[in-house]
């Protein structure tokens, strides 16, 4: 719990700083929450976890990635899946943390979908 | 540091080979791969590419009729398996027949004149044809397995008494209340243990047996026992399981990325009727040499558990043992005859550290099925020349293992279009 609150504070503070501080934070949040499955380079793992590079749900309309982070695998129709793992929901993260992660995904690994805001996340809860 | 310790233990294993005639030496870590096959093998062994571009090859069997049958994880033009044949015996198959229409699966085996095959929900069989692919509908032998996403493969093996053993993996990481969610505790009792996380035994000949009403829960507490084989020398069942993922994601205060990459062990067990391997309540730590309490169940990385039997060997974390084989013939030197060949698919759970394990190892054992020495690497180089930072960059990943009627060893991989190698002993 304490760790969570600390997280939040760090994230909040980060919003007041220039882009670089937020970047570091976003990277850390991605690596802690997503990196093990989708790998640090966003390349995914064959047969288990999809790559996040150029995929419509990562890089297309910004709702896609936000919904997947909020709901995990339940955001995807079962027929969409060719993967031997399931993605958990990350709804316990704050709007800002999710926005930072989604923005990181959409502006790294050759993606260019552009950032999302905490309000974008909030409106999809 | 870890890599060093690992290197040293390999060295010790290799040096030990000289002392005892029955301690195999294996292949050196830095041995050059044969450019024609992409793999390296111990002195005296030779490989050929038996088949390329077969599809997503899972388990394989080399039948007495001379054909090699391969289960396909994803169907190829609607077919879930392929039969391969090498008429002139040069180690390269030239005949190929796809079969198992409308199916896809992971397990394949031969028993008592039948070819067995498994999807994620059933084990079925055809009479083994004299040659080529089986025809007609398969007869269902075991069924009623719940369709799942995680650990869904139903790999199987047979004993010498007409029994079929099926692995039913747990659709879970550590039986957390909320799936793979940080902070979510483990459930006790873990309800998943009722229908999953064990080996179920069936009669190999009786059609339409239901998992829960006709199957016998032979061994429990196994997260996913993809590497499962009957040891005919010791007349006993052996299994290597995939240990749980993501220690560092969920318990960063207990496990560094380095520790989380190395732990928990991939456990190698002998399984007797009624045995319990401990998942999800415990895991094995090969560095400490102890079985530990799972953190979701109150463990702290230091507390020893008394739930679950100890493994015979704890392999490094996340190497993913997918195939296991005990040889029956004596086509290979004596020091490779009685032990377990284990195909490690290679890790994905060691990031940000380099991924590891893409190799086939040999674990020496005696006539009674006791481990008699350190494991050595039998085949290596599958992943390619570069350190694997992401498993998708691995060129090949070992999967299934089989022994042909002439004693040749077959190894499958489902990467890069899918490949099967044939390995023979040619002498020094």
Short mmCIF file of C-alpha atoms in Angstrom, two decimals, chain A residues 7-118:
data_model
loop_
_atom_site.label_atom_id
_atom_site.label_comp_id
_atom_site.label_asym_id
_atom_site.label_seq_id
_atom_site.Cartn_x
_atom_site.Cartn_y
_atom_site.Cartn_z
CA UNK A 7 4.12 5.62 -6.76
CA UNK A 8 1.27 8.05 -7.01
CA UNK A 9 3.26 10.84 -5.45
CA UNK A 10 6.14 10.24 -7.78
CA UNK A 11 3.74 10.23 -10.71
CA UNK A 12 2.03 13.43 -9.54
CA UNK A 13 5.28 15.21 -8.98
CA UNK A 14 6.41 14.06 -12.40
CA UNK A 15 3.55 15.89 -14.09
CA UNK A 16 4.96 19.19 -12.83
CA UNK A 17 8.38 18.50 -14.28
CA UNK A 18 9.58 18.77 -17.85
CA UNK A 19 9.01 15.90 -20.24
CA UNK A 20 12.22 14.05 -19.35
CA UNK A 21 11.23 13.34 -15.74
CA UNK A 22 7.88 11.99 -16.91
CA UNK A 23 9.64 9.92 -19.50
CA UNK A 24 11.80 8.23 -16.90
CA UNK A 25 8.72 7.55 -14.86
CA UNK A 26 6.73 6.18 -17.76
CA UNK A 27 9.60 3.89 -18.69
CA UNK A 28 9.84 2.59 -15.13
CA UNK A 29 6.08 2.03 -14.93
CA UNK A 30 6.08 0.16 -18.25
CA UNK A 31 9.03 -1.99 -17.24
CA UNK A 32 7.59 -2.83 -13.82
CA UNK A 33 4.09 -3.64 -15.01
CA UNK A 34 4.35 -4.74 -18.61
CA UNK A 35 8.00 -5.47 -19.46
CA UNK A 36 8.14 -9.05 -18.27
CA UNK A 37 5.34 -10.13 -20.62
CA UNK A 38 5.65 -7.76 -23.58
CA UNK A 39 9.43 -7.50 -23.08
CA UNK A 40 11.41 -4.34 -22.54
CA UNK A 41 11.57 -3.70 -26.29
CA UNK A 42 7.81 -4.13 -26.77
CA UNK A 43 8.52 -7.13 -28.96
CA UNK A 44 6.27 -9.56 -27.08
CA UNK A 45 6.90 -13.30 -26.86
CA UNK A 46 5.91 -15.62 -29.71
CA UNK A 47 2.77 -17.61 -28.89
CA UNK A 48 2.39 -16.06 -25.42
CA UNK A 49 2.18 -12.28 -25.49
CA UNK A 50 1.63 -10.05 -28.55
CA UNK A 51 4.16 -7.49 -29.63
CA UNK A 52 3.08 -3.90 -29.08
CA UNK A 53 4.80 -2.55 -32.17
CA UNK A 54 2.53 -1.05 -34.80
CA UNK A 55 -0.45 -3.07 -33.55
CA UNK A 56 -3.83 -1.30 -33.89
CA UNK A 57 -4.62 -1.83 -30.23
CA UNK A 58 -1.35 -0.32 -29.13
CA UNK A 59 -0.78 2.36 -31.72
CA UNK A 60 -4.26 3.00 -33.27
CA UNK A 61 -7.16 4.92 -31.67
CA UNK A 62 -6.06 5.75 -28.13
CA UNK A 63 -9.02 3.96 -26.53
CA UNK A 64 -7.57 0.61 -27.61
CA UNK A 65 -4.55 0.50 -25.38
CA UNK A 66 -6.36 2.18 -22.46
CA UNK A 67 -9.12 -0.43 -22.51
CA UNK A 68 -6.63 -3.29 -22.64
CA UNK A 69 -4.74 -1.87 -19.65
CA UNK A 70 -7.97 -1.34 -17.70
CA UNK A 71 -9.61 -4.68 -18.51
CA UNK A 72 -6.81 -7.00 -19.57
CA UNK A 73 -7.76 -9.94 -21.78
CA UNK A 74 -11.47 -9.36 -21.21
CA UNK A 75 -11.18 -6.28 -23.45
CA UNK A 76 -10.46 -8.63 -26.35
CA UNK A 77 -12.87 -11.06 -27.97
CA UNK A 78 -11.71 -14.66 -27.38
CA UNK A 79 -11.56 -15.20 -31.13
CA UNK A 80 -9.04 -12.39 -31.39
CA UNK A 81 -6.54 -14.30 -29.34
CA UNK A 82 -3.81 -16.56 -30.60
CA UNK A 83 -1.84 -16.37 -27.38
CA UNK A 84 -1.18 -18.91 -24.66
CA UNK A 85 -1.28 -16.40 -21.83
CA UNK A 86 -3.84 -13.98 -20.45
CA UNK A 87 -3.38 -10.34 -19.60
CA UNK A 88 -4.51 -9.20 -16.15
CA UNK A 89 -6.39 -5.95 -15.54
CA UNK A 90 -4.34 -2.99 -14.31
CA UNK A 91 -7.39 -0.99 -13.18
CA UNK A 92 -5.77 -0.62 -9.74
CA UNK A 93 -3.25 1.83 -11.21
CA UNK A 94 -4.19 5.51 -11.17
CA UNK A 95 -5.46 7.38 -14.24
CA UNK A 96 -2.15 9.17 -14.43
CA UNK A 97 -0.05 6.01 -14.17
CA UNK A 98 -2.11 4.36 -16.90
CA UNK A 99 -1.84 7.49 -19.04
CA UNK A 100 1.94 7.48 -18.62
CA UNK A 101 2.18 3.79 -19.58
CA UNK A 102 -0.19 4.15 -22.55
CA UNK A 103 1.73 7.19 -23.76
CA UNK A 104 5.02 5.34 -23.38
CA UNK A 105 3.72 2.45 -25.49
CA UNK A 106 2.39 4.85 -28.13
CA UNK A 107 5.60 6.84 -28.44
CA UNK A 108 8.21 4.06 -28.23
CA UNK A 109 9.13 0.82 -30.07
CA UNK A 110 8.66 2.58 -33.43
CA UNK A 111 5.09 3.53 -32.46
CA UNK A 112 3.84 7.03 -33.25
CA UNK A 113 0.23 7.00 -32.03
CA UNK A 114 0.92 9.92 -29.71
CA UNK A 115 0.31 10.43 -25.98
CA UNK A 116 -2.92 10.08 -24.02
CA UNK A 117 -4.01 12.04 -20.92
CA UNK A 118 -5.27 11.03 -17.49
#
